[in-house]
Amino acid sequence: MAYDVLFGVVLTFGAGMLAQWVAWRLRLPAIVLLFAMGLLFGPVLGWLNPSATLGHAFRPLVSMLVALIVFEGGLALDIRQLREAGQGVARLTMVALPINWLLGSIAAHYVARLEWGPSFLFGAIIVVTGPTVILPLLRSAKLQPRVAAFLRWEAIVNDPLGAILAAVVMQVMLLHLDLHKQMLFVHTLPDMVVAGALSVAAGILPAYLLSYLFTRDLMPELLKVPVILTLALIIFEACTLAMEGAGLIAVTVFGMMLTNLHPPGMNELKRTKESLVVLMVSVLFILLAADLHRGVLARLSVPILLLTLVVLFVVRPLGIFLSTLGTTMSWQERLFVGWIAPRGIVAAAVAGAAGIKLAEAGYPSAELVMPAVFAVIAVTMICHGFSLGPLARRLHLTLSNEPALVILGGNAWSTDLAACLNEEKVPVLLVDTTAQELMPAARRGVPVLKTELLSAAGQEALEERPADYLIATTGDAIYNGMVCGHLAPHMGRERVYQVSPGVARLDLYRGLSRDARGKVLGEPGWNYTFFDTLFSRGWRFVSYIVTESTVELLEKEENRLELLIVRRGTGIFIRSAEDRAKTIPVVGDLVVAMVSPDGQEAVTLAKEDAQLREEA
């Protein structure tokens, strides 16, 4: 028994991390790979059987992990984003939910031939667009902030509401209204209203308590993250005991209040929870997919598959269309949101428990609820997971699919670098804290942003623009390092660069810590003064496409400092002495280099020669 548990844990964790890495490397939806691995190790090979191995501990474990994931989703609900997309979000949560419930119930009854009771349960379950699926997809897609806010808020808010709606439907069906009408209206519904109000209060009050403790330095830094996570679990369990589904509301409110109160120490929590959520989502999807019995898969039938298609192509699009009439949402946004609605963990967990209870209460078709919901989960994860990015690009709802560069510091030579990239249609953004420093770049048509990147406003402004790489070019080496260290967890530590702070400061033991600065731009001796001096002597940034005729030019290092290699659709390779292997340009790459006045003429001649060869 102990060996089976250990084997299952190791297999689940290993497969989950492998799926996440492969998905990142191949730019695929990780959720699809996780789900496929769960089916492979569970129903197909029989290596994993979580409910049999863990027994009664399996469902509580799933509930605990779901609570932490929903709490993490609540931390992403910033009121400022709600103001930007408020009208659409209100319609998607308050209006679309009942419409989708009604349409889904009708479809289940007339297409899959379920009784009305199980049909209403099915309709309640499929209104949930799980944050466990949506949030990972949003992280990998560069959607416009407004569209991303629609999907994020809908998923996180509807998740607990859908769970509560399913719980209400189940309770009503179990009461058999013809016998217990008085009990429903006198006891059940009032109890649910009270439990819902208490769950909201249970999320608000602890958030204010933690804010009070944090702002008055009454909590050590070491305990902040563990205390927050522990408190989230306590709130979830306490409210769940009061009413099924209330715990999800409570932890969502708790997370939303924390992120909007802005107590000190939240940055550490956000970095920690992102890593934890990746781990938890990986484990959950593999376990839940592996726990699907072959009997459930065997009950998949033509009517259930037809019901799935109706949910995808009729119920969801029609519900979104009706609920968003008269809003400021464009037709592209409505079409996109009407299609993208993958279901996830909460839907699977609710369907498994509720379907069994209704079947035991005398509803024969209730045993079809689980396979019907499973079919919707599987099909939506695959179809929506793979189509989200291409459809968003087709509807022009993405920021940019090309690798983008942010340059911090509006000095003369960094402005020239930004202008050079902008002329080659490489997404670039020049950032500075003063408008005066940005004016020369703006005159040359370079996109600029006046903000402080270390501020909350700066982070939000940067999220609205594509940002894959950063080069800090100000004359303050410490400030450059602070910005690089601040943005490294978001962009990646290998994607943030700064001009050299000086050879002495690069000592790994006595110099600036690698965690407190970015990678060195170019060679250790290429500090701010070095670039500034070269620019004052007439050196300028030029770009050229690598062709067979420019190979000889690339072999000569004199009078030229190669800084960037742009590989379209792949990435930007920035030269650094700290790279273990030097990137070699290949035919088709765009090379950006700082060239002396004499070398500029040679580059111009090489480019003209390449153009003539191409025309010939």
mmCIF file with all atom_site columns, C-alpha atoms in Angstrom, residues 496-615:
data_model
loop_
_atom_site.group_PDB
_atom_site.id
_atom_site.type_symbol
_atom_site.label_atom_id
_atom_site.label_alt_id
_atom_site.label_comp_id
_atom_site.label_asym_id
_atom_site.label_entity_id
_atom_site.label_seq_id
_atom_site.pdbx_PDB_ins_code
_atom_site.Cartn_x
_atom_site.Cartn_y
_atom_site.Cartn_z
_atom_site.occupancy
_atom_site.B_iso_or_equiv
_atom_site.pdbx_formal_charge
_atom_site.auth_seq_id
_atom_site.auth_comp_id
_atom_site.auth_asym_id
_atom_site.auth_atom_id
_atom_site.pdbx_PDB_model_num
ATOM 1   C CA . VAL A 1 496 ? 16.581 40.712 -18.460 1.00 0.00 ? 496 VAL A CA 1
ATOM 2   C CA . TYR A 1 497 ? 19.814 42.577 -19.305 1.00 0.00 ? 497 TYR A CA 1
ATOM 3   C CA . GLN A 1 498 ? 21.575 45.717 -18.164 1.00 0.00 ? 498 GLN A CA 1
ATOM 4   C CA . VAL A 1 499 ? 24.636 47.661 -19.232 1.00 0.00 ? 499 VAL A CA 1
ATOM 5   C CA . SER A 1 500 ? 27.698 46.537 -17.311 1.00 0.00 ? 500 SER A CA 1
ATOM 6   C CA . PRO A 1 501 ? 27.916 48.041 -13.817 1.00 0.00 ? 501 PRO A CA 1
ATOM 7   C CA . GLY A 1 502 ? 31.721 47.799 -14.091 1.00 0.00 ? 502 GLY A CA 1
ATOM 8   C CA . VAL A 1 503 ? 34.130 44.888 -14.156 1.00 0.00 ? 503 VAL A CA 1
ATOM 9   C CA . ALA A 1 504 ? 34.757 44.972 -10.397 1.00 0.00 ? 504 ALA A CA 1
ATOM 10  C CA . ARG A 1 505 ? 31.046 44.765 -9.598  1.00 0.00 ? 505 ARG A CA 1
ATOM 11  C CA . LEU A 1 506 ? 30.641 41.585 -11.641 1.00 0.00 ? 506 LEU A CA 1
ATOM 12  C CA . ASP A 1 507 ? 32.623 39.511 -9.164  1.00 0.00 ? 507 ASP A CA 1
ATOM 13  C CA . LEU A 1 508 ? 30.252 36.704 -8.156  1.00 0.00 ? 508 LEU A CA 1
ATOM 14  C CA . TYR A 1 509 ? 31.373 36.835 -4.514  1.00 0.00 ? 509 TYR A CA 1
ATOM 15  C CA . ARG A 1 510 ? 32.183 40.484 -3.763  1.00 0.00 ? 510 ARG A CA 1
ATOM 16  C CA . GLY A 1 511 ? 30.262 42.191 -6.551  1.00 0.00 ? 511 GLY A CA 1
ATOM 17  C CA . LEU A 1 512 ? 26.554 42.626 -7.253  1.00 0.00 ? 512 LEU A CA 1
ATOM 18  C CA . SER A 1 513 ? 24.607 39.425 -6.666  1.00 0.00 ? 513 SER A CA 1
ATOM 19  C CA . ARG A 1 514 ? 23.337 37.791 -9.858  1.00 0.00 ? 514 ARG A CA 1
ATOM 20  C CA . ASP A 1 515 ? 19.859 37.748 -8.316  1.00 0.00 ? 515 ASP A CA 1
ATOM 21  C CA . ALA A 1 516 ? 20.037 41.526 -7.791  1.00 0.00 ? 516 ALA A CA 1
ATOM 22  C CA . ARG A 1 517 ? 20.913 42.469 -11.367 1.00 0.00 ? 517 ARG A CA 1
ATOM 23  C CA . GLY A 1 518 ? 20.363 41.479 -14.972 1.00 0.00 ? 518 GLY A CA 1
ATOM 24  C CA . LYS A 1 519 ? 22.688 39.739 -17.367 1.00 0.00 ? 519 LYS A CA 1
ATOM 25  C CA . VAL A 1 520 ? 25.498 41.919 -18.708 1.00 0.00 ? 520 VAL A CA 1
ATOM 26  C CA . LEU A 1 521 ? 24.785 43.516 -22.071 1.00 0.00 ? 521 LEU A CA 1
ATOM 27  C CA . GLY A 1 522 ? 27.763 42.649 -24.245 1.00 0.00 ? 522 GLY A CA 1
ATOM 28  C CA . GLU A 1 523 ? 31.182 42.501 -22.569 1.00 0.00 ? 523 GLU A CA 1
ATOM 29  C CA . PRO A 1 524 ? 32.054 43.463 -18.952 1.00 0.00 ? 524 PRO A CA 1
ATOM 30  C CA . GLY A 1 525 ? 33.833 46.612 -20.129 1.00 0.00 ? 525 GLY A CA 1
ATOM 31  C CA . TRP A 1 526 ? 30.813 47.887 -22.061 1.00 0.00 ? 526 TRP A CA 1
ATOM 32  C CA . ASN A 1 527 ? 29.409 50.155 -19.370 1.00 0.00 ? 527 ASN A CA 1
ATOM 33  C CA . TYR A 1 528 ? 27.184 53.202 -19.792 1.00 0.00 ? 528 TYR A CA 1
ATOM 34  C CA . THR A 1 529 ? 30.128 55.552 -20.359 1.00 0.00 ? 529 THR A CA 1
ATOM 35  C CA . PHE A 1 530 ? 31.526 53.217 -23.027 1.00 0.00 ? 530 PHE A CA 1
ATOM 36  C CA . PHE A 1 531 ? 28.339 53.347 -25.141 1.00 0.00 ? 531 PHE A CA 1
ATOM 37  C CA . ASP A 1 532 ? 27.878 57.056 -24.524 1.00 0.00 ? 532 ASP A CA 1
ATOM 38  C CA . THR A 1 533 ? 31.437 57.795 -25.666 1.00 0.00 ? 533 THR A CA 1
ATOM 39  C CA . LEU A 1 534 ? 31.077 55.729 -28.835 1.00 0.00 ? 534 LEU A CA 1
ATOM 40  C CA . PHE A 1 535 ? 27.829 57.482 -29.693 1.00 0.00 ? 535 PHE A CA 1
ATOM 41  C CA . SER A 1 536 ? 29.451 60.903 -29.242 1.00 0.00 ? 536 SER A CA 1
ATOM 42  C CA . ARG A 1 537 ? 32.160 59.810 -31.716 1.00 0.00 ? 537 ARG A CA 1
ATOM 43  C CA . GLY A 1 538 ? 29.603 59.009 -34.413 1.00 0.00 ? 538 GLY A CA 1
ATOM 44  C CA . TRP A 1 539 ? 28.922 55.334 -33.784 1.00 0.00 ? 539 TRP A CA 1
ATOM 45  C CA . ARG A 1 540 ? 25.313 54.409 -34.615 1.00 0.00 ? 540 ARG A CA 1
ATOM 46  C CA . PHE A 1 541 ? 23.082 51.356 -34.546 1.00 0.00 ? 541 PHE A CA 1
ATOM 47  C CA . VAL A 1 542 ? 22.417 49.662 -37.873 1.00 0.00 ? 542 VAL A CA 1
ATOM 48  C CA . SER A 1 543 ? 20.580 46.495 -38.856 1.00 0.00 ? 543 SER A CA 1
ATOM 49  C CA . TYR A 1 544 ? 20.859 44.056 -41.723 1.00 0.00 ? 544 TYR A CA 1
ATOM 50  C CA . ILE A 1 545 ? 19.422 40.710 -42.744 1.00 0.00 ? 545 ILE A CA 1
ATOM 51  C CA . VAL A 1 546 ? 21.896 37.846 -42.796 1.00 0.00 ? 546 VAL A CA 1
ATOM 52  C CA . THR A 1 547 ? 22.375 36.559 -46.325 1.00 0.00 ? 547 THR A CA 1
ATOM 53  C CA . GLU A 1 548 ? 25.138 34.634 -47.993 1.00 0.00 ? 548 GLU A CA 1
ATOM 54  C CA . SER A 1 549 ? 26.580 37.927 -49.237 1.00 0.00 ? 549 SER A CA 1
ATOM 55  C CA . THR A 1 550 ? 26.821 39.381 -45.714 1.00 0.00 ? 550 THR A CA 1
ATOM 56  C CA . VAL A 1 551 ? 28.676 36.408 -44.234 1.00 0.00 ? 551 VAL A CA 1
ATOM 57  C CA . GLU A 1 552 ? 32.030 38.092 -44.862 1.00 0.00 ? 552 GLU A CA 1
ATOM 58  C CA . LEU A 1 553 ? 30.791 41.194 -43.032 1.00 0.00 ? 553 LEU A CA 1
ATOM 59  C CA . LEU A 1 554 ? 29.808 39.096 -40.031 1.00 0.00 ? 554 LEU A CA 1
ATOM 60  C CA . GLU A 1 555 ? 33.274 37.596 -39.807 1.00 0.00 ? 555 GLU A CA 1
ATOM 61  C CA . LYS A 1 556 ? 34.888 41.002 -39.217 1.00 0.00 ? 556 LYS A CA 1
ATOM 62  C CA . GLU A 1 557 ? 34.637 42.318 -35.635 1.00 0.00 ? 557 GLU A CA 1
ATOM 63  C CA . GLU A 1 558 ? 36.462 45.590 -36.181 1.00 0.00 ? 558 GLU A CA 1
ATOM 64  C CA . ASN A 1 559 ? 34.447 48.804 -36.117 1.00 0.00 ? 559 ASN A CA 1
ATOM 65  C CA . ARG A 1 560 ? 31.298 46.870 -35.161 1.00 0.00 ? 560 ARG A CA 1
ATOM 66  C CA . LEU A 1 561 ? 29.705 45.758 -31.871 1.00 0.00 ? 561 LEU A CA 1
ATOM 67  C CA . GLU A 1 562 ? 27.065 43.127 -32.482 1.00 0.00 ? 562 GLU A CA 1
ATOM 68  C CA . LEU A 1 563 ? 24.391 43.355 -29.786 1.00 0.00 ? 563 LEU A CA 1
ATOM 69  C CA . LEU A 1 564 ? 21.184 41.670 -30.975 1.00 0.00 ? 564 LEU A CA 1
ATOM 70  C CA . ILE A 1 565 ? 20.053 38.868 -33.230 1.00 0.00 ? 565 ILE A CA 1
ATOM 71  C CA . VAL A 1 566 ? 16.309 38.854 -33.994 1.00 0.00 ? 566 VAL A CA 1
ATOM 72  C CA . ARG A 1 567 ? 14.907 35.555 -35.233 1.00 0.00 ? 567 ARG A CA 1
ATOM 73  C CA . ARG A 1 568 ? 11.367 36.264 -36.393 1.00 0.00 ? 568 ARG A CA 1
ATOM 74  C CA . GLY A 1 569 ? 8.683  34.294 -34.544 1.00 0.00 ? 569 GLY A CA 1
ATOM 75  C CA . THR A 1 570 ? 11.304 32.653 -32.324 1.00 0.00 ? 570 THR A CA 1
ATOM 76  C CA . GLY A 1 571 ? 13.102 35.089 -30.062 1.00 0.00 ? 571 GLY A CA 1
ATOM 77  C CA . ILE A 1 572 ? 15.664 37.829 -29.563 1.00 0.00 ? 572 ILE A CA 1
ATOM 78  C CA . PHE A 1 573 ? 19.222 36.752 -28.784 1.00 0.00 ? 573 PHE A CA 1
ATOM 79  C CA . ILE A 1 574 ? 21.046 39.471 -26.852 1.00 0.00 ? 574 ILE A CA 1
ATOM 80  C CA . ARG A 1 575 ? 24.820 39.281 -26.632 1.00 0.00 ? 575 ARG A CA 1
ATOM 81  C CA . SER A 1 576 ? 26.201 38.758 -23.140 1.00 0.00 ? 576 SER A CA 1
ATOM 82  C CA . ALA A 1 577 ? 29.566 37.716 -21.792 1.00 0.00 ? 577 ALA A CA 1
ATOM 83  C CA . GLU A 1 578 ? 27.664 35.556 -19.302 1.00 0.00 ? 578 GLU A CA 1
ATOM 84  C CA . ASP A 1 579 ? 26.240 33.295 -22.013 1.00 0.00 ? 579 ASP A CA 1
ATOM 85  C CA . ARG A 1 580 ? 27.791 29.851 -22.009 1.00 0.00 ? 580 ARG A CA 1
ATOM 86  C CA . ALA A 1 581 ? 27.430 29.528 -25.780 1.00 0.00 ? 581 ALA A CA 1
ATOM 87  C CA . LYS A 1 582 ? 27.454 32.301 -28.366 1.00 0.00 ? 582 LYS A CA 1
ATOM 88  C CA . THR A 1 583 ? 24.483 32.465 -30.730 1.00 0.00 ? 583 THR A CA 1
ATOM 89  C CA . ILE A 1 584 ? 25.595 32.248 -34.346 1.00 0.00 ? 584 ILE A CA 1
ATOM 90  C CA . PRO A 1 585 ? 23.457 34.201 -36.854 1.00 0.00 ? 585 PRO A CA 1
ATOM 91  C CA . VAL A 1 586 ? 21.898 32.132 -39.625 1.00 0.00 ? 586 VAL A CA 1
ATOM 92  C CA . VAL A 1 587 ? 20.526 33.177 -42.989 1.00 0.00 ? 587 VAL A CA 1
ATOM 93  C CA . GLY A 1 588 ? 17.320 35.171 -42.468 1.00 0.00 ? 588 GLY A CA 1
ATOM 94  C CA . ASP A 1 589 ? 18.228 36.565 -39.038 1.00 0.00 ? 589 ASP A CA 1
ATOM 95  C CA . LEU A 1 590 ? 18.157 40.289 -38.373 1.00 0.00 ? 590 LEU A CA 1
ATOM 96  C CA . VAL A 1 591 ? 21.405 41.512 -36.813 1.00 0.00 ? 591 VAL A CA 1
ATOM 97  C CA . VAL A 1 592 ? 21.570 44.806 -34.899 1.00 0.00 ? 592 VAL A CA 1
ATOM 98  C CA . ALA A 1 593 ? 25.028 46.215 -34.233 1.00 0.00 ? 593 ALA A CA 1
ATOM 99  C CA . MET A 1 594 ? 26.657 49.474 -33.161 1.00 0.00 ? 594 MET A CA 1
ATOM 100 C CA . VAL A 1 595 ? 28.957 50.494 -35.989 1.00 0.00 ? 595 VAL A CA 1
ATOM 101 C CA . SER A 1 596 ? 31.640 53.151 -36.388 1.00 0.00 ? 596 SER A CA 1
ATOM 102 C CA . PRO A 1 597 ? 31.265 55.903 -39.028 1.00 0.00 ? 597 PRO A CA 1
ATOM 103 C CA . ASP A 1 598 ? 33.604 54.001 -41.376 1.00 0.00 ? 598 ASP A CA 1
ATOM 104 C CA . GLY A 1 599 ? 31.803 50.720 -40.784 1.00 0.00 ? 599 GLY A CA 1
ATOM 105 C CA . GLN A 1 600 ? 28.386 52.237 -41.449 1.00 0.00 ? 600 GLN A CA 1
ATOM 106 C CA . GLU A 1 601 ? 29.278 52.794 -45.082 1.00 0.00 ? 601 GLU A CA 1
ATOM 107 C CA . ALA A 1 602 ? 30.372 49.162 -45.426 1.00 0.00 ? 602 ALA A CA 1
ATOM 108 C CA . VAL A 1 603 ? 27.108 47.940 -43.940 1.00 0.00 ? 603 VAL A CA 1
ATOM 109 C CA . THR A 1 604 ? 25.105 50.176 -46.274 1.00 0.00 ? 604 THR A CA 1
ATOM 110 C CA . LEU A 1 605 ? 26.985 48.803 -49.306 1.00 0.00 ? 605 LEU A CA 1
ATOM 111 C CA . ALA A 1 606 ? 26.464 45.235 -48.115 1.00 0.00 ? 606 ALA A CA 1
ATOM 112 C CA . LYS A 1 607 ? 22.734 45.812 -47.691 1.00 0.00 ? 607 LYS A CA 1
ATOM 113 C CA . GLU A 1 608 ? 22.438 47.380 -51.147 1.00 0.00 ? 608 GLU A CA 1
ATOM 114 C CA . ASP A 1 609 ? 24.358 44.477 -52.663 1.00 0.00 ? 609 ASP A CA 1
ATOM 115 C CA . ALA A 1 610 ? 22.069 41.976 -50.941 1.00 0.00 ? 610 ALA A CA 1
ATOM 116 C CA . GLN A 1 611 ? 19.008 43.837 -52.216 1.00 0.00 ? 611 GLN A CA 1
ATOM 117 C CA . LEU A 1 612 ? 20.305 43.830 -55.797 1.00 0.00 ? 612 LEU A CA 1
ATOM 118 C CA . ARG A 1 613 ? 21.030 40.088 -55.593 1.00 0.00 ? 613 ARG A CA 1
ATOM 119 C CA . GLU A 1 614 ? 17.508 39.478 -54.321 1.00 0.00 ? 614 GLU A CA 1
ATOM 120 C CA . GLU A 1 615 ? 15.917 41.542 -57.101 1.00 0.00 ? 615 GLU A CA 1
#
